[in-house]
Each structure stands twice: as structure tokens, then as C-alpha cells.
PDB file of C-alpha atoms in Angstrom:
ATOM      1  CA  PHE A   1      18.020  -4.570  30.573  1.00 52.00           C
ATOM      2  CA  VAL A   2      16.258  -5.690  33.569  1.00 55.00           C
ATOM      3  CA  LYS A   3      13.968  -3.211  35.164  1.00 56.00           C
ATOM      4  CA  ASP A   4      12.593  -5.525  37.762  1.00 56.00           C
ATOM      5  CA  PRO A   5      15.198  -7.238  39.928  1.00 54.00           C
ATOM      6  CA  ALA A   6      12.284  -9.381  41.100  1.00 55.00           C
ATOM      7  CA  ALA A   7      12.014 -10.416  37.775  1.00 59.00           C
ATOM      8  CA  VAL A   8      15.143 -12.842  37.599  1.00 61.00           C
ATOM      9  CA  GLY A   9      14.881 -13.813  41.180  1.00 69.00           C
ATOM     10  CA  GLY A  10      15.438 -10.497  43.321  1.00 79.00           C
ATOM     11  CA  PRO A  11      18.718  -9.095  44.483  1.00 84.00           C
ATOM     12  CA  ALA A  12      20.358 -12.514  46.139  1.00 87.00           C
ATOM     13  CA  ARG A  13      20.234 -13.611  42.271  1.00 88.00           C
ATOM     14  CA  LEU A  14      21.831 -10.479  40.781  1.00 90.00           C
ATOM     15  CA  ARG A  15      24.646 -10.833  43.188  1.00 93.00           C
ATOM     16  CA  ASP A  16      24.979 -14.901  42.215  1.00 92.00           C
ATOM     17  CA  LEU A  17      25.013 -13.254  38.948  1.00 91.00           C
ATOM     18  CA  LEU A  18      27.986 -10.875  39.685  1.00 94.00           C
ATOM     19  CA  GLY A  19      30.517 -14.378  39.789  1.00 94.00           C
ATOM     20  CA  GLU A  20      29.786 -15.089  36.250  1.00 93.00           C
ATOM     21  CA  ALA A  21      32.549 -14.606  33.858  1.00 94.00           C
ATOM     22  CA  ASP A  22      30.499 -13.123  31.361  1.00 94.00           C
ATOM     23  CA  GLY A  23      30.880  -9.919  31.660  1.00 94.00           C
ATOM     24  CA  ALA A  24      28.283  -8.499  29.536  1.00 94.00           C
ATOM     25  CA  LEU A  25      25.911 -10.304  32.183  1.00 92.00           C
ATOM     26  CA  GLN A  26      28.028  -8.954  34.969  1.00 95.00           C
ATOM     27  CA  ARG A  27      27.153  -5.437  33.746  1.00 95.00           C
ATOM     28  CA  GLU A  28      23.556  -6.564  33.561  1.00 92.00           C
ATOM     29  CA  ALA A  29      23.261  -7.438  36.977  1.00 93.00           C
ATOM     30  CA  VAL A  30      24.572  -4.379  38.025  1.00 95.00           C
ATOM     31  CA  ARG A  31      22.433  -2.266  36.290  1.00 93.00           C
ATOM     32  CA  ALA A  32      19.371  -4.106  37.761  1.00 90.00           C
ATOM     33  CA  LEU A  33      20.970  -3.940  41.455  1.00 92.00           C
ATOM     34  CA  ALA A  34      20.760  -0.172  41.085  1.00 91.00           C
ATOM     35  CA  GLU A  35      17.253  -0.726  40.583  1.00 86.00           C
ATOM     36  CA  SER A  36      17.271  -1.863  44.394  1.00 85.00           C
ATOM     37  CA  PRO A  37      17.804  -0.527  47.575  1.00 85.00           C
ATOM     38  CA  ALA A  38      21.454  -0.104  48.530  1.00 84.00           C
ATOM     39  CA  ASP A  39      23.013  -2.658  50.428  1.00 90.00           C
ATOM     40  CA  GLY A  40      26.966  -1.931  49.815  1.00 92.00           C
ATOM     41  CA  THR A  41      26.837  -4.754  46.747  1.00 95.00           C
ATOM     42  CA  LEU A  42      27.757  -2.314  44.381  1.00 96.00           C
ATOM     43  CA  LEU A  43      30.515  -0.366  46.361  1.00 95.00           C
ATOM     44  CA  ALA A  44      32.252  -3.336  46.515  1.00 96.00           C
ATOM     45  CA  VAL A  45      32.089  -3.877  43.417  1.00 97.00           C
ATOM     46  CA  ALA A  46      33.188  -0.255  42.072  1.00 96.00           C
ATOM     47  CA  ARG A  47      36.011  -1.255  44.440  1.00 96.00           C
ATOM     48  CA  ASP A  48      37.000  -4.385  43.417  1.00 97.00           C
ATOM     49  CA  GLY A  49      40.060  -4.156  41.135  1.00 96.00           C
ATOM     50  CA  GLY A  50      40.191  -7.785  40.090  1.00 96.00           C
ATOM     51  CA  ARG A  51      36.855  -6.920  38.473  1.00 96.00           C
ATOM     52  CA  ASP A  52      36.281  -6.389  34.645  1.00 96.00           C
ATOM     53  CA  PRO A  53      36.765  -1.984  34.597  1.00 97.00           C
ATOM     54  CA  ASP A  54      33.779  -1.773  32.402  1.00 97.00           C
ATOM     55  CA  VAL A  55      31.793  -3.669  35.537  1.00 97.00           C
ATOM     56  CA  ARG A  56      32.938  -1.369  37.830  1.00 97.00           C
ATOM     57  CA  ALA A  57      32.569   1.686  36.048  1.00 97.00           C
ATOM     58  CA  GLU A  58      28.808   0.208  35.885  1.00 96.00           C
ATOM     59  CA  ALA A  59      29.028  -0.035  39.342  1.00 97.00           C
ATOM     60  CA  VAL A  60      29.955   3.648  39.960  1.00 96.00           C
ATOM     61  CA  LEU A  61      26.944   4.617  38.545  1.00 95.00           C
ATOM     62  CA  GLY A  62      24.615   2.671  40.329  1.00 94.00           C
ATOM     63  CA  VAL A  63      26.054   3.721  43.460  1.00 94.00           C
ATOM     64  CA  ALA A  64      25.494   7.154  42.541  1.00 91.00           C
ATOM     65  CA  ARG A  65      21.914   6.494  41.407  1.00 89.00           C
ATOM     66  CA  GLN A  66      21.385   4.334  44.360  1.00 88.00           C
ATOM     67  CA  SER A  67      22.872   6.379  47.347  1.00 85.00           C
ATOM     68  CA  PRO A  68      24.114  10.261  46.564  1.00 82.00           C
ATOM     69  CA  GLY A  69      25.457  10.215  49.951  1.00 87.00           C
ATOM     70  CA  ALA A  70      27.552   7.472  49.272  1.00 86.00           C
ATOM     71  CA  VAL A  71      29.361   9.269  46.499  1.00 85.00           C
ATOM     72  CA  GLY A  72      32.054  10.272  48.995  1.00 91.00           C
ATOM     73  CA  ASP A  73      32.901   6.779  49.090  1.00 93.00           C
ATOM     74  CA  LEU A  74      33.472   7.024  45.791  1.00 93.00           C
ATOM     75  CA  ILE A  75      36.619   9.417  45.681  1.00 93.00           C
ATOM     76  CA  PRO A  76      39.546   6.986  46.140  1.00 94.00           C
ATOM     77  CA  LEU A  77      38.647   5.542  42.282  1.00 94.00           C
ATOM     78  CA  LEU A  78      39.633   8.798  40.851  1.00 93.00           C
ATOM     79  CA  TRP A  79      43.121   7.431  41.146  1.00 95.00           C
ATOM     80  CA  ASP A  80      42.390   4.127  40.153  1.00 94.00           C
ATOM     81  CA  GLY A  81      44.416   2.152  37.756  1.00 94.00           C
ATOM     82  CA  ALA A  82      41.622   1.798  35.231  1.00 95.00           C
ATOM     83  CA  ALA A  83      40.574   4.707  32.830  1.00 94.00           C
ATOM     84  CA  ALA A  84      36.834   3.746  32.849  1.00 95.00           C
ATOM     85  CA  VAL A  85      36.763   3.815  36.644  1.00 96.00           C
ATOM     86  CA  ARG A  86      38.157   7.023  37.031  1.00 93.00           C
ATOM     87  CA  VAL A  87      36.418   8.853  34.215  1.00 92.00           C
ATOM     88  CA  GLU A  88      32.853   7.048  35.929  1.00 88.00           C
TER      89      GLU A  88
END
């Protein structure tokens, strides 16, 4: 787990890693981005129905950690087709 986003090139590099095919790598990028200031990236990942549900679920957790005030933006995901996303 990456504790310091700067150690891997900062938030911009982590956003680039979200485009990789490897779901595990995407999840690690999401976890590391959750340690950075909120910029809307995690909310966009959580809402992206084309992404792996586990990556999206991790993004939901990240949004809740980063900006608890944004949790209301996640409410529509309670009806998401992916169970992993709904549960988070």
C-alpha cells in the first residue's frame, strides 16, 4: 500500500495508473489517491460504471475518507448494478 502519493510521482501519476488494465494496480492507485487532497477523481471513479466494481468500491471508501461532506454525492450508488459498490 502506498502511504505517500509523492513517492510514486504524485497524484497526477496515480491518476495515470487508473488507466492501466491491472485491477490490483488501479485499486492501489485509488487507495493512494485517498491520501491526497480531494480533487473529484475518486468520485468520478466511483461513478464510472465501466470500471471494475472492486475499484469503484475502493473509490467509494476513498471519497468517504477524503471528504465526508461529499458522501451525499454517493447516494445514487446505493442502486448501482454492482453489489460491491452498493455495499460500500
